[in-house]
Amino acid sequence: MSQTVADIRARLAKVDAQEFAVLERSLCADTRKGVQQALVQTRHRLQAEAAEQQRLEAMYAFERKIAQGKLVVGLDEVGRGPLAGPLTVGAVVLRSDAPLIAGLNDSKQVAESKRPQIAEEIKQSALAWALVNIEPKKIDEQGISACLRQAFSQAIADIEEKGVHPEVVLLDGNPLHLDPREINVVHGDARCASIAAASILAKVSRDALMVSYDAQYPGYDFASSKGYGSARHRAAIIEKGLTPLHRASFCQGFLQERLF
């Protein structure tokens, strides 16, 4: 008795590339439209999975090339430009013998629903990790550039306090000259595994914090905007005024525009 189309679809949904090569030969003569559609869909799925695996392997390989066998810490920041909430920096030292972390990428390229699971995998497989928050008041007092340098330096110190001493410090973007071990990688959050991991940890941590602030300061759109200048957030500032979570220096521009 021949298999139903539904049975074949269910089987194809689970096969890997090697299994598919065998099944494809046996099913290519099946003229049922549903079977042929399932073969096309499976072929596309496997091609996408192969491309993703290649992207992931390239990210790790690029970092190994930079590291040249040395222990690496990757750092990245989230929350440089919002009107409210902290600046958050993540730091991650990945184990050289740990499996590749599926879905690892620049946090902006990862679906919000998938970030928490990937963040947990990072924490479980990392040799060490750290998170540093710089509060809005300090950003207003010292400026974002000084706070960014301070947060990166503190994150490196926190890693070292855990007994892990990186030989290479990888930063995303332009040079900050904050550490003699520093190497800067443009678009590093999409090219280096440890920077991408730091990006995801920082993003998940900061987003969760902003969601919790939404209940504390209702009406400011913190859960949705995460402190960035959404229309609802700006309207709430104009209507209700600033909260202790706001960076007053970041809000002055559009508040002054409202006066003229």
PDB file of C-alpha atoms in Angstrom:
ATOM      1  CA  MET A   1       0.000   0.000   0.000  1.00  0.00           C
ATOM      2  CA  SER A   2       1.456   3.372  -1.035  1.00  0.00           C
ATOM      3  CA  GLN A   3       2.012   6.049   1.564  1.00  0.00           C
ATOM      4  CA  THR A   4      -0.414   8.941   1.777  1.00  0.00           C
ATOM      5  CA  VAL A   5       0.716  12.431   0.861  1.00  0.00           C
ATOM      6  CA  ALA A   6       0.320  13.423   4.511  1.00  0.00           C
ATOM      7  CA  ASP A   7       2.622  10.593   5.611  1.00  0.00           C
ATOM      8  CA  ILE A   8       5.241  11.597   3.068  1.00  0.00           C
ATOM      9  CA  ARG A   9       5.046  15.255   4.098  1.00  0.00           C
ATOM     10  CA  ALA A  10       5.501  14.302   7.749  1.00  0.00           C
ATOM     11  CA  ARG A  11       8.521  12.152   6.919  1.00  0.00           C
ATOM     12  CA  LEU A  12      10.136  14.796   4.711  1.00  0.00           C
ATOM     13  CA  ALA A  13       9.711  17.419   7.431  1.00  0.00           C
ATOM     14  CA  LYS A  14      12.171  15.482   9.610  1.00  0.00           C
ATOM     15  CA  VAL A  15      14.833  14.326   7.149  1.00  0.00           C
ATOM     16  CA  ASP A  16      18.371  15.639   6.886  1.00  0.00           C
ATOM     17  CA  ALA A  17      20.247  16.154   3.615  1.00  0.00           C
ATOM     18  CA  GLN A  18      21.588  12.595   3.473  1.00  0.00           C
ATOM     19  CA  GLU A  19      18.189  11.025   4.081  1.00  0.00           C
ATOM     20  CA  PHE A  20      16.566  13.365   1.587  1.00  0.00           C
ATOM     21  CA  ALA A  21      18.960  12.310  -1.177  1.00  0.00           C
ATOM     22  CA  VAL A  22      17.694   8.741  -0.813  1.00  0.00           C
ATOM     23  CA  LEU A  23      14.016   9.662  -0.491  1.00  0.00           C
ATOM     24  CA  GLU A  24      14.132  12.093  -3.395  1.00  0.00           C
ATOM     25  CA  ARG A  25      15.257   9.324  -5.757  1.00  0.00           C
ATOM     26  CA  SER A  26      12.424   7.064  -4.619  1.00  0.00           C
ATOM     27  CA  LEU A  27       9.756   9.781  -4.776  1.00  0.00           C
ATOM     28  CA  CYS A  28      10.727  11.623  -7.954  1.00  0.00           C
ATOM     29  CA  ALA A  29       8.461   9.344 -10.022  1.00  0.00           C
ATOM     30  CA  ASP A  30       5.475   9.913  -7.739  1.00  0.00           C
ATOM     31  CA  THR A  31       3.166  12.061  -9.841  1.00  0.00           C
ATOM     32  CA  ARG A  32       0.957  13.262  -7.020  1.00  0.00           C
ATOM     33  CA  LYS A  33       1.064  17.051  -6.851  1.00  0.00           C
ATOM     34  CA  GLY A  34       1.263  17.078  -3.051  1.00  0.00           C
ATOM     35  CA  VAL A  35       4.315  14.832  -3.076  1.00  0.00           C
ATOM     36  CA  GLN A  36       6.133  16.968  -5.636  1.00  0.00           C
ATOM     37  CA  GLN A  37       5.324  20.122  -3.659  1.00  0.00           C
ATOM     38  CA  ALA A  38       6.657  18.462  -0.507  1.00  0.00           C
ATOM     39  CA  LEU A  39       9.896  17.595  -2.290  1.00  0.00           C
ATOM     40  CA  VAL A  40      10.361  21.205  -3.413  1.00  0.00           C
ATOM     41  CA  GLN A  41       9.632  22.530   0.073  1.00  0.00           C
ATOM     42  CA  THR A  42      12.059  20.074   1.661  1.00  0.00           C
ATOM     43  CA  ARG A  43      14.757  20.964  -0.852  1.00  0.00           C
ATOM     44  CA  HIS A  44      14.344  24.665  -0.024  1.00  0.00           C
ATOM     45  CA  ARG A  45      14.384  23.950   3.716  1.00  0.00           C
ATOM     46  CA  LEU A  46      17.597  21.969   3.499  1.00  0.00           C
ATOM     47  CA  GLN A  47      19.236  24.618   1.323  1.00  0.00           C
ATOM     48  CA  ALA A  48      18.315  27.285   3.870  1.00  0.00           C
ATOM     49  CA  GLU A  49      19.641  25.147   6.727  1.00  0.00           C
ATOM     50  CA  ALA A  50      22.906  24.563   4.865  1.00  0.00           C
ATOM     51  CA  ALA A  51      23.303  28.284   4.198  1.00  0.00           C
ATOM     52  CA  GLU A  52      22.654  29.067   7.863  1.00  0.00           C
ATOM     53  CA  GLN A  53      25.210  26.479   8.963  1.00  0.00           C
ATOM     54  CA  GLN A  54      27.771  27.996   6.604  1.00  0.00           C
ATOM     55  CA  ARG A  55      27.049  31.481   7.981  1.00  0.00           C
ATOM     56  CA  LEU A  56      27.462  30.244  11.543  1.00  0.00           C
ATOM     57  CA  GLU A  57      30.685  28.379  10.819  1.00  0.00           C
ATOM     58  CA  ALA A  58      32.073  31.445   9.028  1.00  0.00           C
ATOM     59  CA  MET A  59      31.369  33.598  12.088  1.00  0.00           C
ATOM     60  CA  TYR A  60      33.331  31.267  14.357  1.00  0.00           C
ATOM     61  CA  ALA A  61      36.114  30.826  11.778  1.00  0.00           C
ATOM     62  CA  PHE A  62      36.497  34.594  11.345  1.00  0.00           C
ATOM     63  CA  GLU A  63      36.922  34.996  15.095  1.00  0.00           C
ATOM     64  CA  ARG A  64      39.458  32.148  15.308  1.00  0.00           C
ATOM     65  CA  LYS A  65      41.484  33.818  12.576  1.00  0.00           C
ATOM     66  CA  ILE A  66      41.625  37.048  14.560  1.00  0.00           C
ATOM     67  CA  ALA A  67      42.329  35.287  17.857  1.00  0.00           C
ATOM     68  CA  GLN A  68      45.174  33.111  16.536  1.00  0.00           C
ATOM     69  CA  GLY A  69      44.748  30.666  19.390  1.00  0.00           C
ATOM     70  CA  LYS A  70      44.412  33.307  22.107  1.00  0.00           C
ATOM     71  CA  LEU A  71      41.551  33.573  24.604  1.00  0.00           C
ATOM     72  CA  VAL A  72      38.981  36.099  23.386  1.00  0.00           C
ATOM     73  CA  VAL A  73      36.309  38.190  25.065  1.00  0.00           C
ATOM     74  CA  GLY A  74      33.716  39.785  22.809  1.00  0.00           C
ATOM     75  CA  LEU A  75      31.813  42.889  23.876  1.00  0.00           C
ATOM     76  CA  ASP A  76      28.867  44.808  22.510  1.00  0.00           C
ATOM     77  CA  GLU A  77      26.485  47.488  23.679  1.00  0.00           C
ATOM     78  CA  VAL A  78      22.745  47.959  23.466  1.00  0.00           C
ATOM     79  CA  GLY A  79      20.882  51.170  24.225  1.00  0.00           C
ATOM     80  CA  ARG A  80      23.234  53.854  23.010  1.00  0.00           C
ATOM     81  CA  GLY A  81      20.492  56.000  21.489  1.00  0.00           C
ATOM     82  CA  PRO A  82      17.211  55.593  23.467  1.00  0.00           C
ATOM     83  CA  LEU A  83      15.531  58.442  25.300  1.00  0.00           C
ATOM     84  CA  ALA A  84      15.095  56.301  28.419  1.00  0.00           C
ATOM     85  CA  GLY A  85      16.648  53.351  30.183  1.00  0.00           C
ATOM     86  CA  PRO A  86      20.215  52.231  30.737  1.00  0.00           C
ATOM     87  CA  LEU A  87      23.121  51.690  28.421  1.00  0.00           C
ATOM     88  CA  THR A  88      23.832  47.954  28.610  1.00  0.00           C
ATOM     89  CA  VAL A  89      27.086  46.224  27.705  1.00  0.00           C
ATOM     90  CA  GLY A  90      27.511  42.477  27.396  1.00  0.00           C
ATOM     91  CA  ALA A  91      30.785  40.545  27.501  1.00  0.00           C
ATOM     92  CA  VAL A  92      31.202  36.882  26.569  1.00  0.00           C
ATOM     93  CA  VAL A  93      34.103  34.445  26.521  1.00  0.00           C
ATOM     94  CA  LEU A  94      33.059  31.399  24.514  1.00  0.00           C
ATOM     95  CA  ARG A  95      34.539  27.964  25.198  1.00  0.00           C
ATOM     96  CA  SER A  96      36.707  26.751  22.339  1.00  0.00           C
ATOM     97  CA  ASP A  97      35.344  23.210  22.733  1.00  0.00           C
ATOM     98  CA  ALA A  98      31.645  24.162  22.973  1.00  0.00           C
ATOM     99  CA  PRO A  99      29.238  23.324  20.126  1.00  0.00           C
ATOM    100  CA  LEU A 100      28.230  26.117  17.789  1.00  0.00           C
ATOM    101  CA  ILE A 101      25.254  28.049  19.156  1.00  0.00           C
ATOM    102  CA  ALA A 102      22.416  27.701  16.667  1.00  0.00           C
ATOM    103  CA  GLY A 103      20.921  31.012  15.548  1.00  0.00           C
ATOM    104  CA  LEU A 104      23.785  33.097  16.940  1.00  0.00           C
ATOM    105  CA  ASN A 105      23.878  36.445  15.146  1.00  0.00           C
ATOM    106  CA  ASP A 106      23.720  40.181  15.627  1.00  0.00           C
ATOM    107  CA  SER A 107      20.799  40.597  18.038  1.00  0.00           C
ATOM    108  CA  LYS A 108      19.043  42.918  15.571  1.00  0.00           C
ATOM    109  CA  GLN A 109      18.956  40.039  13.070  1.00  0.00           C
ATOM    110  CA  VAL A 110      17.454  37.544  15.534  1.00  0.00           C
ATOM    111  CA  ALA A 111      13.695  37.341  16.057  1.00  0.00           C
ATOM    112  CA  GLU A 112      12.689  38.736  19.443  1.00  0.00           C
ATOM    113  CA  SER A 113      10.934  35.464  20.320  1.00  0.00           C
ATOM    114  CA  LYS A 114      14.151  33.480  19.776  1.00  0.00           C
ATOM    115  CA  ARG A 115      16.589  35.720  21.641  1.00  0.00           C
ATOM    116  CA  PRO A 116      15.886  34.484  25.219  1.00  0.00           C
ATOM    117  CA  GLN A 117      16.529  30.838  24.337  1.00  0.00           C
ATOM    118  CA  ILE A 118      19.759  31.707  22.534  1.00  0.00           C
ATOM    119  CA  ALA A 119      20.793  33.881  25.493  1.00  0.00           C
ATOM    120  CA  GLU A 120      20.351  30.926  27.837  1.00  0.00           C
ATOM    121  CA  GLU A 121      22.431  28.706  25.564  1.00  0.00           C
ATOM    122  CA  ILE A 122      25.153  31.358  25.541  1.00  0.00           C
ATOM    123  CA  LYS A 123      25.204  31.488  29.345  1.00  0.00           C
ATOM    124  CA  GLN A 124      25.316  27.703  29.602  1.00  0.00           C
ATOM    125  CA  SER A 125      28.133  27.232  27.098  1.00  0.00           C
ATOM    126  CA  ALA A 126      30.271  30.316  27.805  1.00  0.00           C
ATOM    127  CA  LEU A 127      33.455  30.153  29.833  1.00  0.00           C
ATOM    128  CA  ALA A 128      32.416  33.485  31.360  1.00  0.00           C
ATOM    129  CA  TRP A 129      29.935  36.295  30.731  1.00  0.00           C
ATOM    130  CA  ALA A 130      29.065  39.657  32.247  1.00  0.00           C
ATOM    131  CA  LEU A 131      26.485  42.434  31.930  1.00  0.00           C
ATOM    132  CA  VAL A 132      26.924  46.076  32.904  1.00  0.00           C
ATOM    133  CA  ASN A 133      24.212  48.748  33.064  1.00  0.00           C
ATOM    134  CA  ILE A 134      24.907  52.488  33.108  1.00  0.00           C
ATOM    135  CA  GLU A 135      21.909  54.384  34.435  1.00  0.00           C
ATOM    136  CA  PRO A 136      20.361  57.474  32.753  1.00  0.00           C
ATOM    137  CA  LYS A 137      21.492  59.901  35.430  1.00  0.00           C
ATOM    138  CA  LYS A 138      25.128  59.038  34.839  1.00  0.00           C
ATOM    139  CA  ILE A 139      24.642  59.288  31.069  1.00  0.00           C
ATOM    140  CA  ASP A 140      23.290  62.823  31.551  1.00  0.00           C
ATOM    141  CA  GLU A 141      26.175  63.738  33.861  1.00  0.00           C
ATOM    142  CA  GLN A 142      29.080  62.233  31.919  1.00  0.00           C
ATOM    143  CA  GLY A 143      27.877  61.849  28.337  1.00  0.00           C
ATOM    144  CA  ILE A 144      27.287  58.699  26.344  1.00  0.00           C
ATOM    145  CA  SER A 145      30.873  58.324  25.065  1.00  0.00           C
ATOM    146  CA  ALA A 146      32.415  58.378  28.533  1.00  0.00           C
ATOM    147  CA  CYS A 147      29.737  55.999  29.823  1.00  0.00           C
ATOM    148  CA  LEU A 148      30.312  53.621  26.937  1.00  0.00           C
ATOM    149  CA  ARG A 149      34.030  53.418  27.716  1.00  0.00           C
ATOM    150  CA  GLN A 150      33.271  52.970  31.396  1.00  0.00           C
ATOM    151  CA  ALA A 151      30.796  50.165  30.732  1.00  0.00           C
ATOM    152  CA  PHE A 152      33.166  48.270  28.435  1.00  0.00           C
ATOM    153  CA  SER A 153      36.017  48.581  30.938  1.00  0.00           C
ATOM    154  CA  GLN A 154      33.788  47.403  33.787  1.00  0.00           C
ATOM    155  CA  ALA A 155      32.560  44.416  31.765  1.00  0.00           C
ATOM    156  CA  ILE A 156      36.158  43.337  31.063  1.00  0.00           C
ATOM    157  CA  ALA A 157      36.999  43.743  34.763  1.00  0.00           C
ATOM    158  CA  ASP A 158      33.954  41.655  35.735  1.00  0.00           C
ATOM    159  CA  ILE A 159      35.120  38.853  33.435  1.00  0.00           C
ATOM    160  CA  GLU A 160      38.588  38.943  34.954  1.00  0.00           C
ATOM    161  CA  GLU A 161      37.168  38.914  38.473  1.00  0.00           C
ATOM    162  CA  LYS A 162      35.714  35.504  37.587  1.00  0.00           C
ATOM    163  CA  GLY A 163      39.229  34.210  37.037  1.00  0.00           C
ATOM    164  CA  VAL A 164      39.124  34.407  33.231  1.00  0.00           C
ATOM    165  CA  HIS A 165      41.840  36.542  31.644  1.00  0.00           C
ATOM    166  CA  PRO A 166      41.288  37.179  27.924  1.00  0.00           C
ATOM    167  CA  GLU A 167      44.267  37.883  25.706  1.00  0.00           C
ATOM    168  CA  VAL A 168      42.169  39.564  23.006  1.00  0.00           C
ATOM    169  CA  VAL A 169      39.354  42.089  23.522  1.00  0.00           C
ATOM    170  CA  LEU A 170      37.012  42.219  20.526  1.00  0.00           C
ATOM    171  CA  LEU A 171      34.825  45.301  20.144  1.00  0.00           C
ATOM    172  CA  ASP A 172      32.184  46.041  17.552  1.00  0.00           C
ATOM    173  CA  GLY A 173      32.756  49.181  15.512  1.00  0.00           C
ATOM    174  CA  ASN A 174      35.327  51.932  15.747  1.00  0.00           C
ATOM    175  CA  PRO A 175      38.362  51.999  18.102  1.00  0.00           C
ATOM    176  CA  LEU A 176      37.780  53.139  21.678  1.00  0.00           C
ATOM    177  CA  HIS A 177      41.409  52.747  22.826  1.00  0.00           C
ATOM    178  CA  LEU A 178      40.291  51.530  26.222  1.00  0.00           C
ATOM    179  CA  ASP A 179      42.479  48.414  26.468  1.00  0.00           C
ATOM    180  CA  PRO A 180      45.849  47.420  24.937  1.00  0.00           C
ATOM    181  CA  ARG A 181      44.316  44.061  23.951  1.00  0.00           C
ATOM    182  CA  GLU A 182      41.565  45.778  21.942  1.00  0.00           C
ATOM    183  CA  ILE A 183      40.806  44.749  18.368  1.00  0.00           C
ATOM    184  CA  ASN A 184      37.924  46.472  16.603  1.00  0.00           C
ATOM    185  CA  VAL A 185      35.776  44.772  13.988  1.00  0.00           C
ATOM    186  CA  VAL A 186      33.347  46.776  11.847  1.00  0.00           C
ATOM    187  CA  HIS A 187      29.982  44.970  11.908  1.00  0.00           C
ATOM    188  CA  GLY A 188      31.559  42.622  14.429  1.00  0.00           C
ATOM    189  CA  ASP A 189      28.193  41.684  15.907  1.00  0.00           C
ATOM    190  CA  ALA A 190      27.417  39.900  12.633  1.00  0.00           C
ATOM    191  CA  ARG A 191      30.948  38.613  11.951  1.00  0.00           C
ATOM    192  CA  CYS A 192      32.388  37.437  15.304  1.00  0.00           C
ATOM    193  CA  ALA A 193      30.726  34.791  17.455  1.00  0.00           C
ATOM    194  CA  SER A 194      31.623  36.241  20.852  1.00  0.00           C
ATOM    195  CA  ILE A 195      30.558  39.783  19.888  1.00  0.00           C
ATOM    196  CA  ALA A 196      27.247  38.423  18.588  1.00  0.00           C
ATOM    197  CA  ALA A 197      26.799  36.523  21.849  1.00  0.00           C
ATOM    198  CA  ALA A 198      27.482  39.687  23.849  1.00  0.00           C
ATOM    199  CA  SER A 199      24.987  41.554  21.665  1.00  0.00           C
ATOM    200  CA  ILE A 200      22.243  39.028  22.393  1.00  0.00           C
ATOM    201  CA  LEU A 201      22.889  38.908  26.149  1.00  0.00           C
ATOM    202  CA  ALA A 202      22.813  42.701  26.357  1.00  0.00           C
ATOM    203  CA  LYS A 203      19.674  42.977  24.231  1.00  0.00           C
ATOM    204  CA  VAL A 204      17.716  40.332  26.148  1.00  0.00           C
ATOM    205  CA  SER A 205      18.730  41.794  29.512  1.00  0.00           C
ATOM    206  CA  ARG A 206      17.927  45.393  28.613  1.00  0.00           C
ATOM    207  CA  ASP A 207      14.628  44.538  26.896  1.00  0.00           C
ATOM    208  CA  ALA A 208      13.447  42.598  29.954  1.00  0.00           C
ATOM    209  CA  LEU A 209      14.364  45.543  32.165  1.00  0.00           C
ATOM    210  CA  MET A 210      12.412  47.982  29.997  1.00  0.00           C
ATOM    211  CA  VAL A 211       9.362  45.685  30.022  1.00  0.00           C
ATOM    212  CA  SER A 212       9.485  45.645  33.837  1.00  0.00           C
ATOM    213  CA  TYR A 213       9.673  49.461  33.860  1.00  0.00           C
ATOM    214  CA  ASP A 214       6.497  49.615  31.780  1.00  0.00           C
ATOM    215  CA  ALA A 215       4.486  48.481  34.803  1.00  0.00           C
ATOM    216  CA  GLN A 216       6.283  50.973  37.032  1.00  0.00           C
ATOM    217  CA  TYR A 217       5.735  53.894  34.645  1.00  0.00           C
ATOM    218  CA  PRO A 218       2.604  53.052  32.637  1.00  0.00           C
ATOM    219  CA  GLY A 219       1.748  54.994  29.526  1.00  0.00           C
ATOM    220  CA  TYR A 220       5.302  55.611  28.298  1.00  0.00           C
ATOM    221  CA  ASP A 221       5.378  52.700  25.843  1.00  0.00           C
ATOM    222  CA  PHE A 222       8.463  51.199  27.519  1.00  0.00           C
ATOM    223  CA  ALA A 223       7.411  47.587  26.880  1.00  0.00           C
ATOM    224  CA  SER A 224       7.071  48.199  23.160  1.00  0.00           C
ATOM    225  CA  SER A 225       9.601  50.956  22.440  1.00  0.00           C
ATOM    226  CA  LYS A 226      12.248  49.759  24.936  1.00  0.00           C
ATOM    227  CA  GLY A 227      12.907  53.431  25.634  1.00  0.00           C
ATOM    228  CA  TYR A 228      13.503  54.497  22.043  1.00  0.00           C
ATOM    229  CA  GLY A 229      11.679  57.517  20.642  1.00  0.00           C
ATOM    230  CA  SER A 230       8.471  55.950  19.365  1.00  0.00           C
ATOM    231  CA  ALA A 231       5.531  58.245  18.638  1.00  0.00           C
ATOM    232  CA  ARG A 232       3.662  56.997  21.733  1.00  0.00           C
ATOM    233  CA  HIS A 233       6.742  57.433  23.913  1.00  0.00           C
ATOM    234  CA  ARG A 234       7.348  61.004  22.731  1.00  0.00           C
ATOM    235  CA  ALA A 235       3.683  61.878  23.139  1.00  0.00           C
ATOM    236  CA  ALA A 236       3.744  60.550  26.717  1.00  0.00           C
ATOM    237  CA  ILE A 237       6.797  62.651  27.559  1.00  0.00           C
ATOM    238  CA  ILE A 238       5.058  65.776  26.260  1.00  0.00           C
ATOM    239  CA  GLU A 239       1.892  64.935  28.192  1.00  0.00           C
ATOM    240  CA  LYS A 240       3.326  63.505  31.438  1.00  0.00           C
ATOM    241  CA  GLY A 241       6.874  64.853  31.592  1.00  0.00           C
ATOM    242  CA  LEU A 242      10.118  62.986  32.204  1.00  0.00           C
ATOM    243  CA  THR A 243      10.585  60.082  34.611  1.00  0.00           C
ATOM    244  CA  PRO A 244      13.780  59.143  36.493  1.00  0.00           C
ATOM    245  CA  LEU A 245      14.383  56.631  33.686  1.00  0.00           C
ATOM    246  CA  HIS A 246      14.728  59.334  31.056  1.00  0.00           C
ATOM    247  CA  ARG A 247      17.958  60.770  29.742  1.00  0.00           C
ATOM    248  CA  ALA A 248      17.069  64.438  29.992  1.00  0.00           C
ATOM    249  CA  SER A 249      19.953  65.430  27.730  1.00  0.00           C
ATOM    250  CA  PHE A 250      18.579  63.155  24.992  1.00  0.00           C
ATOM    251  CA  CYS A 251      15.066  64.604  25.268  1.00  0.00           C
ATOM    252  CA  GLN A 252      15.929  68.290  25.135  1.00  0.00           C
ATOM    253  CA  GLY A 253      16.046  68.471  21.358  1.00  0.00           C
ATOM    254  CA  PHE A 254      12.529  67.352  20.536  1.00  0.00           C
ATOM    255  CA  LEU A 255      11.053  69.034  23.643  1.00  0.00           C
ATOM    256  CA  GLN A 256      12.507  72.354  22.531  1.00  0.00           C
ATOM    257  CA  GLU A 257      11.147  71.790  19.029  1.00  0.00           C
ATOM    258  CA  ARG A 258       7.659  71.545  20.560  1.00  0.00           C
ATOM    259  CA  LEU A 259       8.035  75.080  21.948  1.00  0.00           C
ATOM    260  CA  PHE A 260       8.492  76.686  18.542  1.00  0.00           C
TER     261      PHE A 260
END
